[in-house]
Amino acid sequence: MPLHLVGETIDKTRSHYLAETGKLVQLMRGIYVDAGDDVERTVLIHAVRIARYLYSRTYLSAASAVLLGPTLDGRLFLSGQRTQRTRIRGLEIIQNKAPAHPSVASAVVADSLGEFPVPVSTLRQRFLEAFRLRSEHAGSIDAAMREAIAARLIEEYGDPKAASDAVWALARENEWYREGEGAERFLLRRPAAVTVRNGAAFDLLVAWHGLPVGTLSHDGFEWRWTASAGGPPLPPVVRQTVPGKLPPFIVSLLPEGWLASVLEDHRDERALLRSGKRYMSNITIAASADELRALPADLLGTRLATFAQEGLFTGTYAGPRRSAIEQDFEHRLAALYASADTPRLSGVQIKAPMTLAADGTLLPSVNLPFTHILKPAGTSGFEGLPVIEWIGLSLARAAGLAVPEAALVRMPDEMSPALLVERFDIRDRADDTRLLAMEDMCSVLDLEPHDKYSGTIERVARATRALSTAPDDDLSILLRRVLFAWLIADGDMHLKNMAFLKTAQAGETVFSAVRFAPVYDAFTTRVFPGLGHDRMALKLGGKDEHLRRDDFLALAALAGLRAADANATIDEVLHRLAVALDAVALPQRLEAGTAVRGFVARTLDLCRARVAGFA
């Protein structure tokens, strides 16, 4: 039996026992699946039964009343006493508040556990639901569904006028007057002589790994996301969670900080999206299919390890330079983004998309695969940032965390060293069948990028438990990651600096693996000007300073980890870091100035003090 519901198919004691012995996996309280089953598929197949179990006083509405199940992108629509959302792996249960006098009928649904009755909106009710304003439920009812419901109502009541009168009777009962007007216009409509469209409206095609996933439309007022139909089966990488708003996954890809400021037109999301075509997570966005097909695929053809030795890049840098006569380095770097074919990056730090050629030449990835990220040194006291981040990544690897390949790059024109980081969210070669997407925690939690400091570690833990395909392992990684950030005084571990790496195989409609992404953007912030008293970016147990072992054990308890395992993880990180701090050193051949070496010395001293003083 793939799905187990406490109180219906299994008792509480047996479910706990089977979960403890590894035979069952708990999805949320009272809901279990067999450990050996495809959890994503099981959840989607039993979506209606799960919803009925969780919310017994609701009914299927909107598109789910038509389909008697979830939509293709894994959304199940309910109406009940309140408004709320629940995500269980690939399923998102979306509940809105029902009208005072809903018109509900009974339908029959069957799954592997058998048939069962379920209340659903009647035809009149769901037709009115299709015309609700700014409603995700209304958006789920596409044009074909509207036409089919209208035709069925006309067939039942004899003509459009009689159908309209029947719908209006229900609308008046619930005071849904605008919905009734919309339904009436649809039923009694006459073909328009001329189709008029706002000249500011536009459509953008979105592809993932070169495969079409949907269309972003802006009518001059708001956004609409329409998933592609009829193409190859793909998991739902993009979701529009708030009607009229840009999907959070797309928002997470947009330029911010330095890059947003150097783009010629960065007034709003519309301008930013139309200024570039290539983004992280293998996403491309353009006005036509021909433009999408012309863009290069991001494939990791050359590994950084081939041209790195002792943490130093040994290839040839052929990127922007600095000139005392013409322009400074930052302006030359910004000039790369004049081309719409230059990949766009998020994050406030100065970065450049690069490609590492087979002969070891490091080039800007304009019209070339985007395989590596170059992080040059800053100014005004931040000249040592790339070196400090290289140390942070080295320490993270020593602490047992997954880390991308990285190396320091000797820059021309007496510039401070830069950091080169290899992308881990792209495929290795053309015949690699994996489909990869990286989604940061801002997108996962449906928050705007400017809210990246507003979350908590506990909220990240709850999202990890709900979405990860290996939740216990990833929660252990989260514990290790948060402890590591505290021990190195990393005050920049915000929601955009943590992410899930999602993996699907070609032909799959769900992600087979959703795991914590490797560590990126990890460095000691307290050594830089103005950040001497920097605190943790996200609070743990209501604290962002003076954290102790008990705070991390409380996180482990919330995450469902055993205290013995949590203590062992903490002890292991402390031991590994103590050893690594005595061993880490800059590459001997790196030409780093006195100021940069001073940053390194202060960083290592601060980290040693934190490790030694941890209690």
Coordinates of C-alpha atoms in Angstrom, one line a residue:
M1 CA 0.0 0.0 0.0
P2 CA 1.9 3.2 -1.2
L3 CA 0.0 5.7 1.0
H4 CA -0.8 5.4 4.7
L5 CA -3.1 7.7 6.6
V6 CA -3.1 7.5 10.4
G7 CA -6.6 6.7 11.6
E8 CA -7.8 5.5 8.2
T9 CA -5.3 2.9 6.8
I10 CA -2.9 2.6 9.7
D11 CA -2.8 3.3 13.4
K12 CA -0.5 5.8 15.0
T13 CA 1.7 3.3 16.9
R14 CA 2.4 1.2 13.9
S15 CA 3.1 4.2 11.7
H16 CA 5.7 5.5 14.2
Y17 CA 7.3 2.1 14.4
L18 CA 7.6 1.7 10.6
A19 CA 8.9 5.2 10.2
E20 CA 11.6 4.6 12.9
T21 CA 12.6 1.4 11.1
G22 CA 12.9 3.1 7.8
K23 CA 10.0 1.3 6.1
L24 CA 7.8 4.4 5.9
V25 CA 8.6 8.0 5.1
Q26 CA 6.6 10.7 6.9
L27 CA 5.5 13.6 4.6
M28 CA 3.7 15.5 7.3
R29 CA 1.7 14.7 10.4
G30 CA -0.5 11.6 9.8
I31 CA 0.7 11.0 6.2
Y32 CA 3.2 8.4 5.3
V33 CA 4.4 6.6 2.1
D34 CA 6.4 3.4 1.6
A35 CA 10.1 4.1 1.7
G36 CA 10.8 2.3 -1.5
D37 CA 8.1 4.0 -3.6
D38 CA 8.3 7.0 -5.9
V39 CA 7.2 9.5 -3.3
E40 CA 6.4 12.3 -5.8
R41 CA 4.2 10.1 -8.0
T42 CA 2.5 8.6 -4.9
V43 CA 1.6 12.1 -3.6
L44 CA 0.2 13.3 -7.0
I45 CA -1.8 10.1 -7.6
H46 CA -3.4 10.4 -4.1
A47 CA -3.7 14.2 -4.1
V48 CA -7.5 14.3 -3.7
R49 CA -7.4 11.7 -0.9
I50 CA -4.6 13.6 0.9
A51 CA -6.6 16.9 0.6
R52 CA -9.8 15.2 1.9
Y53 CA -7.8 13.8 4.9
L54 CA -6.3 17.2 5.8
Y55 CA -9.2 19.4 5.0
S56 CA -12.4 17.4 5.4
R57 CA -14.8 20.4 5.3
T58 CA -13.6 21.6 1.9
Y59 CA -14.6 20.9 -1.7
L60 CA -12.8 20.7 -5.0
S61 CA -13.1 23.9 -6.9
A62 CA -11.9 25.7 -10.0
A63 CA -9.8 23.5 -12.3
S64 CA -9.7 20.7 -9.8
A65 CA -13.5 20.5 -9.9
V66 CA -13.2 19.9 -13.7
L67 CA -10.2 17.5 -13.5
L68 CA -11.2 15.8 -10.3
G69 CA -7.5 16.0 -9.5
P70 CA -4.5 18.3 -9.5
T71 CA -3.4 20.3 -12.6
L72 CA -0.4 19.3 -14.6
D73 CA 1.9 21.5 -12.6
G74 CA 0.8 19.8 -9.3
R75 CA -1.7 22.3 -8.0
L76 CA -5.0 21.1 -6.3
F77 CA -7.6 23.8 -5.8
L78 CA -10.0 23.7 -2.8
S79 CA -12.6 26.0 -1.3
G80 CA -13.4 26.0 2.4
Q81 CA -13.5 28.1 5.6
R82 CA -10.1 29.8 5.2
T83 CA -7.3 30.8 2.7
Q84 CA -4.1 28.8 2.9
R85 CA -1.5 26.9 1.0
T86 CA 0.1 23.5 1.7
R87 CA 3.1 22.0 -0.2
I88 CA 3.9 18.3 0.0
R89 CA 6.7 17.5 -2.3
G90 CA 5.4 18.2 -5.9
L91 CA 1.8 18.8 -4.7
E92 CA 0.6 22.2 -3.8
I93 CA -2.9 22.4 -2.1
I94 CA -4.3 25.9 -2.6
Q95 CA -7.4 26.7 -0.6
N96 CA -9.5 29.9 -0.8
K97 CA -12.5 31.0 1.1
A98 CA -15.8 29.6 -0.1
P99 CA -18.8 31.8 -0.7
A100 CA -21.5 31.9 1.9
H101 CA -23.9 29.7 -0.1
P102 CA -21.8 27.5 -2.4
S103 CA -23.4 25.2 -4.9
V104 CA -21.8 21.8 -4.4
A105 CA -22.3 18.4 -5.8
S106 CA -20.8 15.0 -5.2
A107 CA -18.3 13.2 -7.5
V108 CA -16.4 10.0 -7.3
V109 CA -12.6 9.7 -7.3
A110 CA -10.6 6.5 -7.4
D111 CA -6.9 5.8 -6.6
S112 CA -4.9 2.8 -5.5
L113 CA -6.8 2.7 -2.3
G114 CA -10.2 2.5 -4.0
E115 CA -13.1 4.8 -4.8
F116 CA -14.4 7.5 -2.5
P117 CA -16.9 10.4 -2.8
V118 CA -15.7 14.0 -2.8
P119 CA -17.7 17.2 -2.9
V120 CA -17.0 19.5 -5.9
S121 CA -18.3 22.8 -7.3
T122 CA -21.3 22.5 -9.6
L123 CA -21.1 23.7 -13.1
R124 CA -22.7 27.0 -12.2
Q125 CA -20.4 27.5 -9.3
R126 CA -17.1 26.7 -11.2
F127 CA -18.2 28.9 -14.1
L128 CA -18.6 31.8 -11.6
E129 CA -15.2 30.9 -10.1
A130 CA -13.6 31.3 -13.5
F131 CA -14.5 35.1 -13.3
R132 CA -13.2 35.9 -9.8
L133 CA -10.9 38.9 -9.8
R134 CA -7.1 38.4 -9.1
S135 CA -7.8 34.8 -8.1
E136 CA -5.4 31.9 -8.6
H137 CA -8.4 29.6 -8.7
A138 CA -9.8 31.6 -11.6
G139 CA -6.5 31.5 -13.4
S140 CA -6.4 27.7 -13.2
I141 CA -9.5 27.5 -15.5
D142 CA -8.1 28.0 -18.9
A143 CA -10.0 29.2 -22.1
A144 CA -10.8 25.6 -23.1
M145 CA -12.3 24.8 -19.8
R146 CA -14.4 28.0 -19.9
E147 CA -15.7 27.2 -23.3
A148 CA -16.5 23.6 -22.3
I149 CA -18.4 24.7 -19.1
A150 CA -20.3 27.3 -21.1
A151 CA -21.3 24.8 -23.7
R152 CA -22.4 22.4 -21.1
L153 CA -24.6 25.0 -19.3
I154 CA -26.2 26.1 -22.6
E155 CA -26.9 22.4 -23.4
E156 CA -28.5 22.0 -19.9
Y157 CA -30.6 25.2 -19.9
G158 CA -31.5 25.3 -23.6
D159 CA -30.0 28.6 -24.7
P160 CA -27.3 31.2 -23.6
K161 CA -29.9 33.5 -22.0
A162 CA -31.4 30.7 -19.8
A163 CA -27.9 29.6 -18.8
S164 CA -27.0 33.2 -17.9
D165 CA -30.1 33.5 -15.8
A166 CA -29.3 30.3 -13.9
V167 CA -25.8 31.4 -13.2
W168 CA -27.0 34.9 -12.1
A169 CA -29.3 33.3 -9.6
L170 CA -26.3 31.7 -7.8
A171 CA -24.3 34.8 -8.2
R172 CA -26.9 37.0 -6.4
E173 CA -27.3 34.4 -3.6
N174 CA -23.5 34.8 -2.9
E175 CA -23.3 38.5 -3.8
W176 CA -20.8 37.7 -6.6
Y177 CA -22.1 40.4 -8.8
R178 CA -18.9 41.1 -10.8
E179 CA -18.5 37.3 -11.3
G180 CA -22.1 37.2 -12.6
E181 CA -21.5 40.0 -15.0
G182 CA -18.4 38.3 -16.4
A183 CA -20.2 35.0 -16.8
E184 CA -23.1 36.8 -18.5
R185 CA -20.8 38.6 -21.0
F186 CA -19.1 35.3 -21.8
L187 CA -22.4 33.4 -22.4
L188 CA -24.0 36.2 -24.4
R189 CA -20.9 37.5 -26.1
R190 CA -20.8 38.5 -29.8
P191 CA -17.6 38.3 -31.9
A192 CA -15.6 41.5 -31.8
A193 CA -15.0 43.2 -35.1
V194 CA -11.5 44.2 -34.3
T195 CA -9.0 42.7 -31.8
V196 CA -7.3 45.5 -29.9
R197 CA -4.2 45.0 -27.8
N198 CA -2.2 47.5 -25.7
G199 CA 1.0 48.4 -27.5
A200 CA 2.9 48.0 -24.2
A201 CA 1.9 44.4 -23.9
F202 CA 4.3 41.7 -24.9
D203 CA 5.0 38.0 -24.6
L204 CA 8.3 36.3 -23.8
L205 CA 9.0 32.6 -24.4
V206 CA 10.7 30.8 -21.6
A207 CA 12.9 27.7 -22.2
W208 CA 14.7 25.4 -19.8
H209 CA 17.7 23.5 -21.2
G210 CA 16.4 24.7 -24.6
L211 CA 13.0 23.1 -24.0
P212 CA 9.9 25.4 -24.0
V213 CA 8.3 25.5 -20.6
G214 CA 5.9 28.4 -20.9
T215 CA 5.1 32.0 -21.9
L216 CA 5.5 35.1 -19.7
S217 CA 2.9 37.7 -20.8
H218 CA 2.6 41.3 -19.6
D219 CA -0.5 43.3 -20.6
G220 CA 0.8 46.6 -19.4
F221 CA -0.6 46.0 -16.0
E222 CA 0.3 42.6 -14.7
W223 CA 2.0 39.3 -15.5
R224 CA 0.5 36.0 -16.5
W225 CA 2.4 32.8 -16.7
T226 CA 1.1 30.1 -19.1
A227 CA 2.8 26.7 -19.0
S228 CA 3.5 25.1 -22.4
A229 CA 1.2 22.4 -23.6
G230 CA 1.9 19.6 -26.0
G231 CA 5.7 19.7 -25.7
P232 CA 7.9 17.1 -24.0
P233 CA 7.0 16.1 -20.5
L234 CA 8.8 18.3 -18.0
P235 CA 8.6 19.0 -14.2
P236 CA 7.0 22.3 -13.2
V237 CA 10.2 24.4 -12.9
V238 CA 8.2 27.7 -13.0
R239 CA 5.1 28.5 -10.9
Q240 CA 3.1 31.6 -10.6
T241 CA 2.0 31.7 -7.0
V242 CA 0.4 35.1 -6.9
P243 CA -1.9 36.2 -9.8
G244 CA -0.5 39.1 -11.7
K245 CA 2.9 38.8 -10.2
L246 CA 6.1 37.6 -11.8
P247 CA 6.7 33.9 -10.8
P248 CA 9.2 33.9 -7.8
F249 CA 11.6 31.5 -9.7
I250 CA 11.9 34.1 -12.5
V251 CA 12.3 36.9 -10.0
S252 CA 15.2 35.0 -8.3
L253 CA 17.0 35.1 -11.7
L254 CA 16.8 38.8 -12.3
P255 CA 19.9 41.1 -12.0
E256 CA 20.2 43.1 -8.8
G257 CA 22.7 45.3 -7.1
W258 CA 25.7 46.3 -9.3
L259 CA 24.5 44.5 -12.5
A260 CA 21.0 46.1 -12.3
S261 CA 22.6 49.5 -12.0
V262 CA 24.9 49.1 -15.1
L263 CA 22.2 47.9 -17.5
E264 CA 21.0 50.5 -19.8
D265 CA 17.3 50.1 -18.9
H266 CA 16.7 48.7 -15.4
R267 CA 13.5 50.6 -14.5
D268 CA 11.5 47.5 -13.6
E269 CA 11.0 43.8 -14.1
R270 CA 9.7 44.3 -17.7
A271 CA 12.8 46.2 -18.8
L272 CA 15.2 43.8 -17.0
L273 CA 13.7 40.7 -18.6
R274 CA 13.8 42.3 -22.1
S275 CA 17.4 43.4 -21.6
G276 CA 18.8 39.8 -21.6
K277 CA 18.1 36.3 -22.8
R278 CA 20.3 34.0 -20.7
Y279 CA 20.1 33.3 -17.0
M280 CA 21.2 30.9 -14.3
S281 CA 19.5 27.5 -13.9
N282 CA 19.6 26.8 -17.6
I283 CA 16.8 29.3 -18.2
T284 CA 16.6 31.3 -21.5
I285 CA 14.0 34.0 -22.2
A286 CA 13.4 35.6 -25.6
A287 CA 10.6 37.1 -27.8
S288 CA 10.7 34.3 -30.4
A289 CA 11.6 30.6 -30.7
D290 CA 14.2 31.4 -33.3
E291 CA 16.1 33.6 -30.8
L292 CA 16.0 30.9 -28.2
R293 CA 17.3 28.3 -30.6
A294 CA 20.2 30.6 -31.5
L295 CA 21.5 30.8 -27.9
P296 CA 24.4 28.5 -26.9
A297 CA 23.8 25.7 -24.4
D298 CA 25.6 26.0 -21.1
L299 CA 27.7 22.8 -21.0
L300 CA 30.7 22.3 -18.7
G301 CA 33.1 21.2 -21.4
T302 CA 36.3 22.0 -19.5
R303 CA 36.8 21.5 -15.8
L304 CA 38.5 24.1 -13.7
A305 CA 40.5 21.4 -12.0
T306 CA 42.4 20.8 -15.3
F307 CA 43.7 24.4 -15.1
A308 CA 44.2 24.9 -11.4
Q309 CA 47.0 24.0 -9.0
E310 CA 47.1 24.5 -5.3
G311 CA 44.0 26.8 -5.5
L312 CA 45.5 29.0 -8.3
F313 CA 44.2 29.3 -11.8
T314 CA 46.9 28.2 -14.3
G315 CA 45.1 29.0 -17.5
T316 CA 45.1 32.3 -19.4
Y317 CA 42.8 35.2 -18.4
A318 CA 41.3 36.9 -21.5
G319 CA 38.6 39.0 -19.9
P320 CA 38.3 42.7 -19.3
R321 CA 41.4 44.6 -18.2
R322 CA 42.0 47.9 -16.5
S323 CA 43.5 50.9 -18.3
A324 CA 44.7 54.1 -16.7
I325 CA 44.1 56.0 -20.0
E326 CA 40.8 54.7 -21.1
Q327 CA 38.2 53.1 -18.7
D328 CA 38.6 51.5 -15.3
F329 CA 38.0 47.7 -14.9
E330 CA 34.4 48.1 -13.6
H331 CA 33.3 50.1 -16.6
R332 CA 35.0 47.6 -19.0
L333 CA 33.2 44.7 -17.2
A334 CA 29.9 46.6 -17.4
A335 CA 30.4 47.0 -21.2
L336 CA 30.0 43.2 -21.6
Y337 CA 26.4 43.5 -20.6
A338 CA 25.5 45.8 -23.5
S339 CA 24.9 42.6 -25.4
A340 CA 21.6 40.9 -24.6
D341 CA 23.3 37.5 -25.2
T342 CA 25.6 38.0 -22.1
P343 CA 24.1 35.9 -19.3
R344 CA 22.5 37.8 -16.4
L345 CA 23.4 37.0 -12.8
S346 CA 21.6 37.8 -9.5
G347 CA 23.3 39.0 -6.3
V348 CA 24.7 42.4 -5.4
Q349 CA 28.4 41.5 -5.8
I350 CA 30.2 42.4 -9.0
K351 CA 30.4 39.2 -11.2
A352 CA 31.1 38.3 -14.7
P353 CA 29.9 35.2 -16.7
M354 CA 32.9 33.4 -18.2
T355 CA 33.6 30.3 -20.3
L356 CA 36.7 28.1 -19.8
A357 CA 37.9 27.0 -23.2
A358 CA 39.6 23.6 -23.9
D359 CA 43.0 25.3 -24.1
G360 CA 42.6 26.9 -20.7
T361 CA 41.6 30.4 -21.9
L362 CA 39.1 32.2 -19.7
L363 CA 36.8 34.3 -21.9
P364 CA 33.6 36.3 -21.3
S365 CA 30.7 34.1 -22.2
V366 CA 29.1 36.4 -24.8
N367 CA 27.7 34.0 -27.4
L368 CA 29.7 31.2 -25.6
P369 CA 28.7 28.7 -23.0
F370 CA 28.4 30.2 -19.5
T371 CA 30.4 27.7 -17.4
H372 CA 32.2 29.8 -14.7
I373 CA 31.6 32.9 -12.6
L374 CA 34.4 35.4 -12.1
K375 CA 34.2 37.5 -8.9
P376 CA 36.7 40.4 -9.1
A377 CA 38.0 42.3 -6.2
G378 CA 36.1 45.3 -4.9
T379 CA 37.2 48.7 -3.8
S380 CA 37.2 50.8 -0.6
G381 CA 38.4 48.1 1.7
F382 CA 36.9 45.1 -0.1
E383 CA 40.0 44.4 -2.3
G384 CA 40.5 41.1 -0.4
L385 CA 36.9 39.8 -0.8
P386 CA 37.7 37.1 -3.5
V387 CA 40.6 35.8 -1.4
I388 CA 38.5 35.7 1.8
E389 CA 35.7 33.9 -0.1
W390 CA 38.3 31.4 -1.4
I391 CA 39.3 30.7 2.1
G392 CA 35.7 30.4 3.1
L393 CA 35.0 27.8 0.4
S394 CA 38.2 25.9 1.4
L395 CA 37.1 25.8 5.0
A396 CA 33.6 24.7 4.0
R397 CA 35.0 21.8 2.1
A398 CA 37.1 20.9 5.1
A399 CA 34.0 21.0 7.3
G400 CA 32.3 18.3 5.2
L401 CA 30.1 20.5 3.1
A402 CA 29.8 20.2 -0.7
V403 CA 31.6 23.1 -2.5
P404 CA 32.0 24.0 -6.2
E405 CA 35.5 24.0 -7.7
A406 CA 37.1 27.4 -7.2
A407 CA 40.5 29.0 -7.8
L408 CA 42.1 32.4 -7.4
V409 CA 43.0 34.2 -10.6
R410 CA 46.0 36.5 -11.0
M411 CA 44.6 39.6 -12.7
P412 CA 46.3 41.9 -15.1
D413 CA 47.2 45.6 -14.6
E414 CA 48.2 45.1 -10.9
M415 CA 44.7 44.3 -9.9
S416 CA 43.9 42.3 -6.7
P417 CA 43.3 38.5 -7.3
A418 CA 39.8 37.5 -8.5
L419 CA 37.9 34.3 -7.6
L420 CA 36.7 31.9 -10.3
V421 CA 33.9 29.5 -9.4
E422 CA 32.7 26.6 -11.5
R423 CA 29.0 26.3 -12.0
F424 CA 27.4 23.2 -10.5
D425 CA 23.9 23.8 -12.0
I426 CA 24.7 22.9 -15.6
R427 CA 25.3 19.6 -17.4
D428 CA 28.7 18.1 -18.2
R429 CA 28.1 17.3 -21.9
A430 CA 25.5 17.4 -24.7
D431 CA 24.4 13.7 -24.1
D432 CA 23.8 14.3 -20.4
T433 CA 20.1 13.6 -19.9
R434 CA 19.7 15.4 -16.6
L435 CA 17.6 18.5 -16.3
L436 CA 18.9 20.8 -13.6
A437 CA 17.5 23.8 -11.9
M438 CA 18.7 25.7 -8.8
E439 CA 16.0 27.5 -6.7
D440 CA 17.1 29.8 -3.9
M441 CA 15.3 30.0 -0.6
C442 CA 13.7 33.3 -1.5
S443 CA 12.0 31.7 -4.4
V444 CA 11.1 28.5 -2.4
L445 CA 9.5 30.6 0.4
D446 CA 7.8 33.0 -2.2
L447 CA 9.6 36.1 -0.9
E448 CA 10.9 39.1 -2.8
P449 CA 14.8 39.3 -3.1
H450 CA 14.7 42.4 -0.8
D451 CA 13.2 40.2 1.9
K452 CA 16.2 37.8 1.9
Y453 CA 17.2 38.8 5.4
S454 CA 13.7 38.5 6.8
G455 CA 13.4 34.7 7.2
T456 CA 14.6 32.4 9.9
I457 CA 16.7 29.2 10.0
E458 CA 13.6 27.4 11.4
R459 CA 11.6 28.4 8.4
V460 CA 14.3 27.1 6.1
A461 CA 14.3 23.8 8.0
R462 CA 10.5 23.4 7.6
A463 CA 10.7 24.0 3.9
T464 CA 13.5 21.5 3.7
R465 CA 11.5 18.8 5.4
A466 CA 8.6 19.5 3.1
L467 CA 10.4 19.7 -0.3
S468 CA 13.7 17.7 -0.1
T469 CA 13.7 14.1 -1.5
A470 CA 16.2 13.2 1.3
P471 CA 15.0 15.4 4.1
D472 CA 17.0 13.9 7.0
D473 CA 20.2 14.2 5.0
D474 CA 19.5 17.7 3.9
L475 CA 18.5 18.8 7.4
S476 CA 21.8 17.5 8.7
I477 CA 23.5 19.5 6.0
L478 CA 21.5 22.6 7.0
L479 CA 22.7 22.1 10.6
R480 CA 26.3 21.8 9.4
R481 CA 25.9 24.8 7.1
V482 CA 24.4 27.1 9.8
L483 CA 27.1 26.1 12.4
F484 CA 29.8 26.7 9.8
A485 CA 28.5 30.2 9.1
W486 CA 28.5 31.0 12.8
L487 CA 32.0 29.7 13.3
I488 CA 33.5 31.7 10.4
A489 CA 31.5 34.8 11.2
D490 CA 29.6 34.7 7.9
G491 CA 26.9 37.4 8.2
D492 CA 25.8 37.0 4.6
M493 CA 24.1 33.6 4.7
H494 CA 20.7 35.0 3.7
L495 CA 17.9 33.3 1.8
K496 CA 19.4 33.9 -1.6
N497 CA 22.7 32.3 -0.5
M498 CA 21.0 29.0 0.2
A499 CA 19.3 26.9 -2.5
F500 CA 17.9 23.6 -3.6
L501 CA 19.4 21.9 -6.6
K502 CA 16.6 20.1 -8.4
T503 CA 17.3 17.2 -10.8
A504 CA 15.0 15.4 -13.3
Q505 CA 15.7 13.0 -16.0
A506 CA 14.5 13.6 -19.6
G507 CA 10.9 12.5 -19.9
E508 CA 10.0 12.9 -16.2
T509 CA 7.3 15.2 -15.0
V510 CA 8.6 15.5 -11.4
F511 CA 12.0 16.2 -10.0
S512 CA 13.6 12.9 -9.0
A513 CA 16.0 14.7 -6.7
V514 CA 15.6 17.9 -4.7
R515 CA 18.6 18.4 -2.6
F516 CA 20.5 21.2 -0.8
A517 CA 22.8 22.9 -3.3
P518 CA 26.5 23.1 -2.6
V519 CA 27.8 26.0 -0.5
Y520 CA 28.4 29.3 -2.4
D521 CA 29.1 32.9 -1.3
A522 CA 30.6 31.8 2.0
F523 CA 33.1 34.2 3.7
T524 CA 33.9 36.0 6.9
T525 CA 32.2 39.3 6.8
R526 CA 33.4 40.8 10.1
V527 CA 36.9 41.6 8.7
F528 CA 35.6 44.1 6.2
P529 CA 35.1 47.9 6.8
G530 CA 31.8 48.7 8.6
L531 CA 31.1 45.1 9.3
G532 CA 33.1 44.6 12.5
H533 CA 30.0 43.8 14.4
D534 CA 28.1 41.9 11.7
R535 CA 25.6 39.4 12.9
M536 CA 24.0 36.3 11.4
A537 CA 21.9 37.2 8.4
L538 CA 19.0 34.9 9.6
K539 CA 18.0 34.4 13.2
L540 CA 18.2 31.0 14.9
G541 CA 15.9 30.6 17.9
G542 CA 15.3 34.4 17.8
K543 CA 19.0 35.1 18.1
D544 CA 21.6 36.4 15.6
E545 CA 24.5 36.7 18.0
H546 CA 26.0 34.7 21.0
L547 CA 24.9 31.3 19.6
R548 CA 25.8 28.3 21.6
R549 CA 25.6 24.5 21.2
D550 CA 22.1 24.4 22.8
D551 CA 20.8 26.7 20.0
F552 CA 22.0 24.3 17.3
L553 CA 20.6 21.3 19.2
A554 CA 17.2 23.1 19.4
L555 CA 17.4 23.4 15.6
A556 CA 18.2 19.7 15.3
A557 CA 15.2 18.8 17.5
L558 CA 12.9 21.0 15.4
A559 CA 14.3 19.3 12.2
G560 CA 13.6 15.9 13.6
L561 CA 17.3 14.9 14.0
R562 CA 18.5 12.8 16.9
A563 CA 20.4 14.6 19.6
A564 CA 23.2 12.1 19.4
D565 CA 23.6 12.7 15.7
A566 CA 23.4 16.4 16.1
N567 CA 26.1 16.4 18.8
A568 CA 28.3 14.2 16.6
T569 CA 27.9 16.6 13.7
I570 CA 28.8 19.6 15.8
D571 CA 31.8 17.9 17.2
E572 CA 32.9 16.8 13.7
V573 CA 32.6 20.3 12.3
L574 CA 34.6 21.8 15.2
H575 CA 37.4 19.2 14.8
R576 CA 37.6 19.5 11.1
L577 CA 37.7 23.3 11.2
A578 CA 40.3 23.4 13.9
V579 CA 42.6 21.2 11.7
A580 CA 41.8 23.1 8.5
L581 CA 42.5 26.5 10.1
D582 CA 46.0 25.4 10.9
A583 CA 46.5 24.0 7.4
V584 CA 44.9 26.5 5.1
A585 CA 47.2 28.9 3.3
L586 CA 47.3 31.1 0.2
P587 CA 48.8 29.6 -3.0
Q588 CA 52.6 30.3 -2.9
R589 CA 52.6 31.8 -6.3
L590 CA 49.8 34.2 -5.6
E591 CA 50.8 37.8 -5.7
A592 CA 48.7 39.3 -2.9
G593 CA 49.4 42.7 -1.4
T594 CA 50.0 43.5 2.3
A595 CA 46.4 44.6 2.7
V596 CA 45.0 41.4 1.3
R597 CA 47.3 39.2 3.5
G598 CA 46.2 41.3 6.5
F599 CA 42.5 40.4 5.7
V600 CA 43.6 36.7 5.6
A601 CA 45.4 36.8 8.9
R602 CA 42.4 38.6 10.6
T603 CA 40.0 36.0 9.1
L604 CA 41.9 33.0 10.4
D605 CA 42.4 34.5 13.8
L606 CA 38.7 35.3 14.1
C607 CA 37.7 31.8 13.0
R608 CA 40.2 30.2 15.4
A609 CA 38.8 32.2 18.3
R610 CA 35.2 31.3 17.4
V611 CA 36.0 27.6 17.2
A612 CA 38.0 27.6 20.4
G613 CA 35.3 29.5 22.3
F614 CA 32.3 27.5 21.1
A615 CA 30.4 26.0 23.9

